[in-house]
mmCIF file of C-alpha atoms and ligand atoms in Angstrom:
data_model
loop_
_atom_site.group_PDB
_atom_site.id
_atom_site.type_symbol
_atom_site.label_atom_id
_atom_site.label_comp_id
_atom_site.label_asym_id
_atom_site.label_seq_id
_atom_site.Cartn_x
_atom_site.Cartn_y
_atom_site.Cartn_z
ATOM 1 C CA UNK G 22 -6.151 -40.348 -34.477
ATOM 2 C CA UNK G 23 -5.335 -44.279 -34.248
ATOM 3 C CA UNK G 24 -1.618 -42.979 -36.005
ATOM 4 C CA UNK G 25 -0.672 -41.040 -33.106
ATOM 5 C CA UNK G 26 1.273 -42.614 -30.187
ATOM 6 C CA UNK G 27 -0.068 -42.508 -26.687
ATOM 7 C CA UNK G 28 2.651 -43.300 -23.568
ATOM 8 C CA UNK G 29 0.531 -44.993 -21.489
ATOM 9 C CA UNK G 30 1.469 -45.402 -17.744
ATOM 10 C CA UNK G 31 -0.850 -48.048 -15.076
ATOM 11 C CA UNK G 32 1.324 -46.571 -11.831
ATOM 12 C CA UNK G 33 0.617 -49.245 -9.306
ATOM 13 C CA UNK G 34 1.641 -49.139 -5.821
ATOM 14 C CA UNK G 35 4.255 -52.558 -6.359
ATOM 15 C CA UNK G 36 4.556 -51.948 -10.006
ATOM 16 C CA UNK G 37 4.675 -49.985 -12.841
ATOM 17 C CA UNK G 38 3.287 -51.043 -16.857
ATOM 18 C CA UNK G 39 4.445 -48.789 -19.474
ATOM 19 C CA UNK G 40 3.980 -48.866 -22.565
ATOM 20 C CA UNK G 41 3.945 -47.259 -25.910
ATOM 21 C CA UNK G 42 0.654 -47.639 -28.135
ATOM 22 C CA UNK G 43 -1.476 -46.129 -31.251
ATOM 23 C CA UNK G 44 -4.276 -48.431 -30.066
ATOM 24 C CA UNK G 45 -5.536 -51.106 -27.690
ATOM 25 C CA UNK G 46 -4.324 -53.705 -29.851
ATOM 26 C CA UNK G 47 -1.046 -52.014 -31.344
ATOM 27 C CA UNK G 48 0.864 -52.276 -27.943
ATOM 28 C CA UNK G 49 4.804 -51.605 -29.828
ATOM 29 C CA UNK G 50 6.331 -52.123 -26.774
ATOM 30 C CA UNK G 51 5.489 -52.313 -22.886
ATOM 31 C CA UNK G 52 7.592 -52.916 -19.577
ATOM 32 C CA UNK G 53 6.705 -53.648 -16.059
ATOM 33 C CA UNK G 54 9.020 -52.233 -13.814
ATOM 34 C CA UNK G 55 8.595 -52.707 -9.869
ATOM 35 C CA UNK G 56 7.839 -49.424 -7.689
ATOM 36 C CA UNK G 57 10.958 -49.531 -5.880
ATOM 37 C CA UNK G 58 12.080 -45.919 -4.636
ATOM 38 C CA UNK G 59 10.255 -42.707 -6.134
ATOM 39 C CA UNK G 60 13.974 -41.828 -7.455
ATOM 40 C CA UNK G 61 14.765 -45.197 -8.803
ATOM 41 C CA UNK G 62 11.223 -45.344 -10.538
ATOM 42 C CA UNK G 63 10.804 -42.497 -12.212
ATOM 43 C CA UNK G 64 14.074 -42.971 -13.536
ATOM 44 C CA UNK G 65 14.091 -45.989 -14.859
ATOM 45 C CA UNK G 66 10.475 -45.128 -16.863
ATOM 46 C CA UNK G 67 11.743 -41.955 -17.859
ATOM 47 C CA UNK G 68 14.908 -44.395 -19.357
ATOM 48 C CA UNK G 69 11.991 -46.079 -20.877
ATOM 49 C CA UNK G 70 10.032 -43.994 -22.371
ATOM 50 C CA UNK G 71 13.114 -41.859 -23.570
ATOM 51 C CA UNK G 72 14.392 -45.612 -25.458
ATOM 52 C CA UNK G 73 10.922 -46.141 -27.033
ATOM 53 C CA UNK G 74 10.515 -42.836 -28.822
ATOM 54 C CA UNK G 75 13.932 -43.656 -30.150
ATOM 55 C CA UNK G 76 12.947 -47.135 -31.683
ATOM 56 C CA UNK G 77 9.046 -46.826 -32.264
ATOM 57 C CA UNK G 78 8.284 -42.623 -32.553
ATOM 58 C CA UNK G 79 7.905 -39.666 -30.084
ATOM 59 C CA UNK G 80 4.313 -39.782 -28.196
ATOM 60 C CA UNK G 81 1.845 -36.777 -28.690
ATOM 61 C CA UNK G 82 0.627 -37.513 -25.378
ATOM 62 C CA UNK G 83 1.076 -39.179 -22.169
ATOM 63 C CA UNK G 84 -1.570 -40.893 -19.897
ATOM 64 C CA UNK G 85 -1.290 -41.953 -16.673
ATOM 65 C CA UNK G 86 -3.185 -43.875 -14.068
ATOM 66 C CA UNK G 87 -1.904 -43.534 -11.064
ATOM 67 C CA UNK G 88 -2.333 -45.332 -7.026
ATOM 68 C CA UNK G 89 -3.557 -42.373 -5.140
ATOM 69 C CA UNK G 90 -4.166 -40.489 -3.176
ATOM 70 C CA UNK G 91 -3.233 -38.114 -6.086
ATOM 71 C CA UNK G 92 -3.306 -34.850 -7.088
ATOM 72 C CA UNK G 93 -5.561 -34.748 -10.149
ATOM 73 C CA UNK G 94 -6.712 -31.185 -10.140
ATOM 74 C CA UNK G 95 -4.707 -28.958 -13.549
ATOM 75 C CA UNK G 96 -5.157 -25.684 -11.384
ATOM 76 C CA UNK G 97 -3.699 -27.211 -8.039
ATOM 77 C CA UNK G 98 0.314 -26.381 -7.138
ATOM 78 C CA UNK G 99 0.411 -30.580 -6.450
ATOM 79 C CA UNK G 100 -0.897 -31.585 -9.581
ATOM 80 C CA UNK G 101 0.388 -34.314 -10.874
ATOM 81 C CA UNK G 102 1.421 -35.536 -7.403
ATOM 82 C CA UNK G 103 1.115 -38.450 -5.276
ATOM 83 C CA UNK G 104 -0.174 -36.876 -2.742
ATOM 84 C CA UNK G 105 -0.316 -38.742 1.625
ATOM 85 C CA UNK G 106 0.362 -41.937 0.761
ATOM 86 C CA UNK G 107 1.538 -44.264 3.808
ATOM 87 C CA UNK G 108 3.763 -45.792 1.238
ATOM 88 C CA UNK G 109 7.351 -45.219 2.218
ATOM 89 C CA UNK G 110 9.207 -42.209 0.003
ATOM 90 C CA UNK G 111 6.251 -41.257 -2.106
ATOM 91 C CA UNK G 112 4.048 -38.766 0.078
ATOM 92 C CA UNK G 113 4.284 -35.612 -2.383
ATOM 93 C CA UNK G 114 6.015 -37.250 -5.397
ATOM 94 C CA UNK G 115 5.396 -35.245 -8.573
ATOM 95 C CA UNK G 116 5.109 -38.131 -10.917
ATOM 96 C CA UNK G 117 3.406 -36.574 -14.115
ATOM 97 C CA UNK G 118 5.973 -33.991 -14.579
ATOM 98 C CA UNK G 119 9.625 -35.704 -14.524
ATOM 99 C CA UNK G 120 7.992 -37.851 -17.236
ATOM 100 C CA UNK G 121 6.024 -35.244 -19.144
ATOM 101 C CA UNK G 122 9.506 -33.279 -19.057
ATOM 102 C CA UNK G 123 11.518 -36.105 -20.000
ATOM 103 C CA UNK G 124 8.823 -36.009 -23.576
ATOM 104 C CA UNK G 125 9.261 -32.136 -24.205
ATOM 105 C CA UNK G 126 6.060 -31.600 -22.533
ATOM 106 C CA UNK G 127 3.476 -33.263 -24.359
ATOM 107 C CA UNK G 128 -0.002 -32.975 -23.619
ATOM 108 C CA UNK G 129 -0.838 -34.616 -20.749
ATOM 109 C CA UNK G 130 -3.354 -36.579 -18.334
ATOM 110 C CA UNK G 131 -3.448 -37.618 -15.354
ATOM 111 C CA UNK G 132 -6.100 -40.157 -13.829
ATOM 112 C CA UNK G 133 -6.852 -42.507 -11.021
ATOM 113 C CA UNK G 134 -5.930 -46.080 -11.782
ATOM 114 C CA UNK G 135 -9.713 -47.039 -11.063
ATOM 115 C CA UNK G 136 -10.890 -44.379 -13.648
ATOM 116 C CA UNK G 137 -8.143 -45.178 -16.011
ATOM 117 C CA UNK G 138 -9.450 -49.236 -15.951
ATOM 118 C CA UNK G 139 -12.851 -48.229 -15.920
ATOM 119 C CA UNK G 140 -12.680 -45.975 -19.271
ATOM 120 C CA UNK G 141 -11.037 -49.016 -20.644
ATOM 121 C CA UNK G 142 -13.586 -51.319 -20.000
ATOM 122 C CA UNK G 143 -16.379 -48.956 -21.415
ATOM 123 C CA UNK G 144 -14.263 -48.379 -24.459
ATOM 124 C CA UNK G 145 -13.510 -51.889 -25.135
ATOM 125 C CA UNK G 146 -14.476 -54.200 -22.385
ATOM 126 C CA UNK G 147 -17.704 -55.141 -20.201
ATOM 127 C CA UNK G 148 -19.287 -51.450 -20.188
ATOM 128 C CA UNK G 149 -18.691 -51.296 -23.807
ATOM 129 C CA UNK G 150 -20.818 -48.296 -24.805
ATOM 130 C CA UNK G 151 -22.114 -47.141 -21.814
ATOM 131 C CA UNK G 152 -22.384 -43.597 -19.996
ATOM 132 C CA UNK G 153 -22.731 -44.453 -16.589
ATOM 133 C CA UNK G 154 -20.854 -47.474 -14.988
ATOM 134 C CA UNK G 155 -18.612 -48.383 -11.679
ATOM 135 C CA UNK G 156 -15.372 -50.611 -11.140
ATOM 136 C CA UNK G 157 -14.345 -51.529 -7.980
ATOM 137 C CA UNK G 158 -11.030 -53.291 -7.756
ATOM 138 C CA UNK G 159 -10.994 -55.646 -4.829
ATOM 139 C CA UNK G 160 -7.637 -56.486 -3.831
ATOM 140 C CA UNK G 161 -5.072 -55.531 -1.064
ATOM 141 C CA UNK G 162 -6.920 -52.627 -0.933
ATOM 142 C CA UNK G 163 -10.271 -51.647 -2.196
ATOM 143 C CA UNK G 164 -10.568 -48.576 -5.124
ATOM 144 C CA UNK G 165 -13.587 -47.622 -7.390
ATOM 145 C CA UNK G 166 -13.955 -45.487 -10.547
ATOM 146 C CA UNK G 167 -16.906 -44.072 -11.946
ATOM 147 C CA UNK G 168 -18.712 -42.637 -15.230
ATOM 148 C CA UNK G 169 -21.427 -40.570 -14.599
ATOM 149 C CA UNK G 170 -22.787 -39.668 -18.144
ATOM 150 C CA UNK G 171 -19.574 -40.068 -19.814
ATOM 151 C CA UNK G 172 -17.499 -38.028 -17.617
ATOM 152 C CA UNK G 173 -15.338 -40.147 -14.922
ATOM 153 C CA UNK G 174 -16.199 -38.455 -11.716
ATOM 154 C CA UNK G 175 -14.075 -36.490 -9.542
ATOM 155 C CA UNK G 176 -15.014 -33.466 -7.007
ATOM 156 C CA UNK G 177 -12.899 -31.660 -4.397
ATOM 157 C CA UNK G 178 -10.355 -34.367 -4.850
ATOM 158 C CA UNK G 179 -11.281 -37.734 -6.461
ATOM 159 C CA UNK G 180 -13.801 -40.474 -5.588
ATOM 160 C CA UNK G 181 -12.202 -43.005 -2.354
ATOM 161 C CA UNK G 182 -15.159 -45.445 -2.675
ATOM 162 C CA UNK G 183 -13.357 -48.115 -0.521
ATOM 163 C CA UNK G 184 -13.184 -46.419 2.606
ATOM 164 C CA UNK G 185 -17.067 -45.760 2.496
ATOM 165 C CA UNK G 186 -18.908 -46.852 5.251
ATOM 166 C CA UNK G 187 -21.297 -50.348 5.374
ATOM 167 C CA UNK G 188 -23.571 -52.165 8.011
ATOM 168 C CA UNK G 189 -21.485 -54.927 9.847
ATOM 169 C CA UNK G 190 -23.000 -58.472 9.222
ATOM 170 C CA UNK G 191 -24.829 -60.284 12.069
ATOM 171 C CA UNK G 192 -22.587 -62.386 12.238
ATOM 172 C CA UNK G 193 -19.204 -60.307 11.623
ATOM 173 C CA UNK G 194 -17.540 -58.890 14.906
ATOM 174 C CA UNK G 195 -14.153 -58.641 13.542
ATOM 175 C CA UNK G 196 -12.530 -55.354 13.878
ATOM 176 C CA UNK G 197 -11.601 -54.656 9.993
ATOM 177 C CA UNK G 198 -7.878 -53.810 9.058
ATOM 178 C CA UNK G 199 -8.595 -50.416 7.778
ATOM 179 C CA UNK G 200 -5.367 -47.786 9.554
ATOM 180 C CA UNK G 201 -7.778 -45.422 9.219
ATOM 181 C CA UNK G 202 -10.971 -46.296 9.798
ATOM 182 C CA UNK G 203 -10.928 -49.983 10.731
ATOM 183 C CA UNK G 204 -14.308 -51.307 9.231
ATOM 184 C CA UNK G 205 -14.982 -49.083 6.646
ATOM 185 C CA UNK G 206 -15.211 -50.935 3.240
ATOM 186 C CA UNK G 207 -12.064 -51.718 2.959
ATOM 187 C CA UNK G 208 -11.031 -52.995 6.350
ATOM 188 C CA UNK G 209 -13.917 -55.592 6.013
ATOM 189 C CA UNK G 210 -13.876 -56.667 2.482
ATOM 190 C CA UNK G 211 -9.884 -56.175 1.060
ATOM 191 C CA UNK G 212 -8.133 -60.032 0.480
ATOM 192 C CA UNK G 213 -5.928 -58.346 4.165
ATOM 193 C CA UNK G 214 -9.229 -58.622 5.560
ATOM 194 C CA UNK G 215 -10.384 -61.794 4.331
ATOM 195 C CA UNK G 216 -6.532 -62.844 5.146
ATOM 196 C CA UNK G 217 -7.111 -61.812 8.472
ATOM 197 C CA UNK G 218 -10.763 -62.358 9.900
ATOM 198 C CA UNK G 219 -10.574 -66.269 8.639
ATOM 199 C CA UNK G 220 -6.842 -66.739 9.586
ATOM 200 C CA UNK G 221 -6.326 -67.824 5.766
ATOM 201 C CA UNK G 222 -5.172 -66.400 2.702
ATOM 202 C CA UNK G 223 -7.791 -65.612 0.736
ATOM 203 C CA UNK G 224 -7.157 -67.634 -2.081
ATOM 204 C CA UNK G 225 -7.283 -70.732 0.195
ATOM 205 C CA UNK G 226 -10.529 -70.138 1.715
ATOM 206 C CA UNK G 227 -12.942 -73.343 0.523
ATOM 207 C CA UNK G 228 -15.476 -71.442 -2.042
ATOM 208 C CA UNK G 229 -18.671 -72.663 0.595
ATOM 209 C CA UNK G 230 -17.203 -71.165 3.439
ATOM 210 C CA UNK G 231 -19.233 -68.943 4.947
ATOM 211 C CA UNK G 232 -16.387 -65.967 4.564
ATOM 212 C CA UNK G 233 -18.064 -65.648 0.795
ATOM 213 C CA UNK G 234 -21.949 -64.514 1.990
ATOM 214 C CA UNK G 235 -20.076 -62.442 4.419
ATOM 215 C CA UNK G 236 -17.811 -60.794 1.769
ATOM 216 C CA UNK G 237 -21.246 -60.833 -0.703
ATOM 217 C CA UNK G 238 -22.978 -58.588 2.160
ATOM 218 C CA UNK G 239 -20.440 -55.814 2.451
ATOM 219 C CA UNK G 240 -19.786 -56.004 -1.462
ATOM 220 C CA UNK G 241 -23.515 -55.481 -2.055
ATOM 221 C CA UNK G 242 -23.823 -52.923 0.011
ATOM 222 C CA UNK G 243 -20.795 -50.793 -1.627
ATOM 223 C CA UNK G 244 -22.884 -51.008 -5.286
ATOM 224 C CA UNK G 245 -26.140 -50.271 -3.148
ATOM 225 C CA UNK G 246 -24.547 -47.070 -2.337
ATOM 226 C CA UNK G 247 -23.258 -45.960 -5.269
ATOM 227 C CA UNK G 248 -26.578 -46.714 -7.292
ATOM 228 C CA UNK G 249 -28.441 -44.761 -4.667
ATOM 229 C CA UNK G 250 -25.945 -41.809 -5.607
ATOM 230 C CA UNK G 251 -25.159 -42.296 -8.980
ATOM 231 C CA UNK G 252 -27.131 -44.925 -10.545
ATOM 232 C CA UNK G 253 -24.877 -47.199 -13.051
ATOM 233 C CA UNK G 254 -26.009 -48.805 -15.660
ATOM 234 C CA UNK G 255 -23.677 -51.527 -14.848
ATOM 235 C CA UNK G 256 -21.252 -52.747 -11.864
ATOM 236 C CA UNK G 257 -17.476 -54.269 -12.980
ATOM 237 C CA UNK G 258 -15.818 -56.023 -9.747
ATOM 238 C CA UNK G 259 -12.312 -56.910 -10.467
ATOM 239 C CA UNK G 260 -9.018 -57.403 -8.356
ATOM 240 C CA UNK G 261 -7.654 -60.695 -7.160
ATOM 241 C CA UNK G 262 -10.663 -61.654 -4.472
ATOM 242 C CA UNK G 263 -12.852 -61.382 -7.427
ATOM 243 C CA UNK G 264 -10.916 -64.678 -8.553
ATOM 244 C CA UNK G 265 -13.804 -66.173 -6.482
ATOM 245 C CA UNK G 266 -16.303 -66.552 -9.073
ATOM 246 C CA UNK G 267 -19.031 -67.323 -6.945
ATOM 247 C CA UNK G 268 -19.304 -64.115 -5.539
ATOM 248 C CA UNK G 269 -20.541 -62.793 -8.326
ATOM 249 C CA UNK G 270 -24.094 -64.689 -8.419
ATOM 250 C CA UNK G 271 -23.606 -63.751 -4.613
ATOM 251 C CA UNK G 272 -23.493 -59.470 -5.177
ATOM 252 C CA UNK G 273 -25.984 -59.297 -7.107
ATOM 253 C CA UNK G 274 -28.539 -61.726 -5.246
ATOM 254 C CA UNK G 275 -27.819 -59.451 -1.952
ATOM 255 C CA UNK G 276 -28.200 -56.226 -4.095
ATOM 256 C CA UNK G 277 -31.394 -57.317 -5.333
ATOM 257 C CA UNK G 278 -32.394 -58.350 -1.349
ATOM 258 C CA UNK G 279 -30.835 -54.642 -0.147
ATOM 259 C CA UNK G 280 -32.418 -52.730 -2.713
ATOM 260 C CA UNK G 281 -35.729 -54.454 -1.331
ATOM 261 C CA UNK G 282 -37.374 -53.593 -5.529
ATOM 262 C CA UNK G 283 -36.468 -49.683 -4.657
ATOM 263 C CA UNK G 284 -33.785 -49.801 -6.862
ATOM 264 C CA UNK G 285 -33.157 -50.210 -10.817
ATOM 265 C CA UNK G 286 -30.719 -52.457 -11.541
ATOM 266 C CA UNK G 287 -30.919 -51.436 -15.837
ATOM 267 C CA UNK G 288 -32.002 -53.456 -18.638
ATOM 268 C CA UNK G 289 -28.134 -55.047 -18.926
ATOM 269 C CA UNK G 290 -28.411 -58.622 -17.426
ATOM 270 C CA UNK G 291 -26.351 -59.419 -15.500
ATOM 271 C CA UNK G 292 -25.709 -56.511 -13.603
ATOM 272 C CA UNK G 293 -22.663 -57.019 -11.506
ATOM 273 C CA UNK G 294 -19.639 -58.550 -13.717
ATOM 274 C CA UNK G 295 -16.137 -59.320 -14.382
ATOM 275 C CA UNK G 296 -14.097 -57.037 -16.166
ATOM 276 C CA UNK G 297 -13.076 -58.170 -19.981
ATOM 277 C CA UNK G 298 -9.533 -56.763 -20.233
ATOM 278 C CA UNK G 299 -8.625 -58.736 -17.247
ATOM 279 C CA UNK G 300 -5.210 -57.310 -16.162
ATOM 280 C CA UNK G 301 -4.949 -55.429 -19.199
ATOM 281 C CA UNK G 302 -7.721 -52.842 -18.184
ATOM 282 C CA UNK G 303 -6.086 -50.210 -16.708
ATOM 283 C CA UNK G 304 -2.834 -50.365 -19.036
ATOM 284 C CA UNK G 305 -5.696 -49.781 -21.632
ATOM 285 C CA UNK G 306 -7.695 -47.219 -20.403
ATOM 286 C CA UNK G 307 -4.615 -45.065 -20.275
ATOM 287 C CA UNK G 308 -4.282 -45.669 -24.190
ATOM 288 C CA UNK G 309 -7.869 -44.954 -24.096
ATOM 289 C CA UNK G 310 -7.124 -41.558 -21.825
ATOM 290 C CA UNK G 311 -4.458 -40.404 -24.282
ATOM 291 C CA UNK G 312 -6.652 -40.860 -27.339
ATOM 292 C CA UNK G 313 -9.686 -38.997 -25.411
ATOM 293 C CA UNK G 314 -7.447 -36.394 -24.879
ATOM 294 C CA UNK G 315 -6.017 -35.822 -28.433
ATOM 295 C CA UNK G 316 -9.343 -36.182 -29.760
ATOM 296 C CA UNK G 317 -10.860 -34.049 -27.399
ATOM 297 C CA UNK G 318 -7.699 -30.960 -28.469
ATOM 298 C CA UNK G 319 -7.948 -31.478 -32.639
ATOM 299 C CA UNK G 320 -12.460 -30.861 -31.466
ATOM 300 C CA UNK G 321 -11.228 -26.999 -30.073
ATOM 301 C CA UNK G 322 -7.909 -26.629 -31.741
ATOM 302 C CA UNK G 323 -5.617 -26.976 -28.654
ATOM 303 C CA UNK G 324 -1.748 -27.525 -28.369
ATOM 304 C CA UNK G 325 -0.927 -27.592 -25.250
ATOM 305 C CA UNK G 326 -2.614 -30.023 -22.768
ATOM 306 C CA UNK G 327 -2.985 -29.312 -19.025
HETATM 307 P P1 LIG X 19 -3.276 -55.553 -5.780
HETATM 308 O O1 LIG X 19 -4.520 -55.160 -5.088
HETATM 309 O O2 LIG X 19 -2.096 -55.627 -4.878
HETATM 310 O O3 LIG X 19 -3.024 -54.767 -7.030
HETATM 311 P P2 LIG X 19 -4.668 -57.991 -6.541
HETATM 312 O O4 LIG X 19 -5.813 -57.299 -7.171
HETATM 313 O O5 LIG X 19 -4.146 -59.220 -7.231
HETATM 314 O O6 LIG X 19 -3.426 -57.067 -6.324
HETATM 315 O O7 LIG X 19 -5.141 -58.400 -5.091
HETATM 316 C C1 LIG X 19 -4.364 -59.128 -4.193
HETATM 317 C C2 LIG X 19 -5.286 -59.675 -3.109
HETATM 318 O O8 LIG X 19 -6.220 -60.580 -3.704
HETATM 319 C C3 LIG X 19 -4.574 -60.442 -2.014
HETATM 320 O O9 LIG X 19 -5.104 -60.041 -0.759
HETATM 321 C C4 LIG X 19 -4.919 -61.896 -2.301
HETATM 322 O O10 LIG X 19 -5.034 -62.642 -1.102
HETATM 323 C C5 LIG X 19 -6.254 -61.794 -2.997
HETATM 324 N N1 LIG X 19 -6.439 -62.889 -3.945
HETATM 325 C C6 LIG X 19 -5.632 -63.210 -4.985
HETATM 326 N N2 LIG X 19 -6.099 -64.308 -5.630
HETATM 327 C C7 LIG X 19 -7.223 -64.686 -4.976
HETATM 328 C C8 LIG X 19 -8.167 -65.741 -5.140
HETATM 329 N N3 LIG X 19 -8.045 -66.669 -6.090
HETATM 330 N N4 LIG X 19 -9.201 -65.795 -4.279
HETATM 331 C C9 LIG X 19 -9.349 -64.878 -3.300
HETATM 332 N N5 LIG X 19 -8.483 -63.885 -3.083
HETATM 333 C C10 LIG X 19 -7.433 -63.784 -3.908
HETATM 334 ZN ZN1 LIG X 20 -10.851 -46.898 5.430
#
């Protein structure tokens, strides 16, 4: 399978990494191009992607992980779609098919960005072998993927773990940042929030400032809920507030005080942790998506992907 070529597409909200690959580390060629316009995006990766099966071979599949909210359902008329985004242009941009076109219709998939890096870190990163993990990215905004039992998870639409809800702090009265909901996750824990509450950018706040506990709290509470509904077998945290290494020691001490010994936090030590591929995760859990999904065909015989 390593012999046939994956397009692999990490579709971020302010940029775009494309790339074509026959394996994590046989990368023949990748671009990051800025999410500009839906027009001038898609056009400009479809100029990609058309250039790179010139020089390097077609692709027998294409993988993408995409910002959401996105359509991710085969059987729905949107598939494929960004779906009501509040960022300008793209509410109801069909994404996947412009590209899958532009490749003679390959077989294709089509995957949250949070799924996408999490299958890459259980193929080849911190979950390495494992069945049932999270990833929350903790950034500008807040997004989390999950594996339950080797499936990444969606139901009537696909997981939004950062707008779930948490228990304010004692000692937290600001009002979160969160258009939607205002505190939820998100509005109390994304760098905005940090940014905002403490009247610093995040990456400037002193690392024993008492923002940190405060962020610990509500980050504890987010993998308290998910093991009470899906127990991992390990928690990744990654995005740019995670640069704060401290808070890892943090998460996991408040866990363990939430979770009051209810809770198993696995035989993996430690429990809460970095991601390996860094800023390479989701880039290569698309590869990883594409090669799932060939292998997944040649086991039943397909041709034709959804
Ligand atoms: P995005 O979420 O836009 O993809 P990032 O994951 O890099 O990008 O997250 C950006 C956010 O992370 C910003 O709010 C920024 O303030 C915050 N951030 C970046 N570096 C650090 C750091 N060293 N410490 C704390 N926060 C940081
Ligand atoms: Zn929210």
């Amino acid at each position: 399978m390593s012999d046939q070529l994956v397009a692999a597409l990490e579709a971020g909200g302010t940029k775009m990494v494309a790339a074509l690959a026959s394996g994590p580390s046989d990368i023949l060629i990748r671009e990051r191009i800025e999410t500009t316009s839906p027009d001038e995006t898609i056009a400009k990766l479809v100029g990609f992607f058309s250039k790179a099966a010139v020089d390097y071979g077609a692709p027998a599949v294409l993988a993408v992980g995409t910002f959401g909210p996105a359509d991710l359902d085969p059987k729905s008329a949107n598939y494929g779609m960004i779906t009501s985004t509040p960022k300008p242009g793209w509410s109801l941009t069909d994404l996947l098919g412009p590209l899958r076109k532009a490749m003679g219709g390959v077989p294709a998939v089509f995957e949250t960005d949070v799924n996408a890096a999490l299958l890459g870190e259980v193929q080849w990163g911190a979950a390495r072998g494992l069945r049932d993990a999270v990833y929350f990215t903790i950034g500008t905004g807040i997004g989390g993927g999950l594996m339950v039992n080797g499936d990444l998870v969606h139901g009537a639409g696909h997981p939004e773990m950062g707008h779930m809800r948490v228990t304010r702090h004692p000692d937290d009265s600001f009002e979160g940042v969160c258009s939607y909901h205002r505190d939820c996750l998100e509005g109390l824990a994304s760098g905005p929030a940090l940014e905002k509450r403490w009247n610093l950018a995040a990456e400037d706040i002193p690392k024993d400032h008492p923002a940190w506990e405060i962020e610990a709290y509500y980050l504890a509470q987010a993998c308290l809920n998910v093991l009470a509904v899906a127990p991992p077998r390990r928690v990744i945290l990654g995005g740019g507030v995670m640069h704060q290494t401290q808070l890892f020691a943090l998460v996991q001490k408040k866990l363990a005080e939430l979770g009051r010994g209810y809770f198993d936090l696995g035989d993996l030590e430690p429990f809460v942790v970095p991601p390996q591929l860094g800023d390479d995760a989701g880039l290569l859990g698309c590869v990883a998506l594409g090669q799932r999904l060939l292998k997944s065909q040649a086991m039943t015989g397909q041709t034709t992907g959804s």
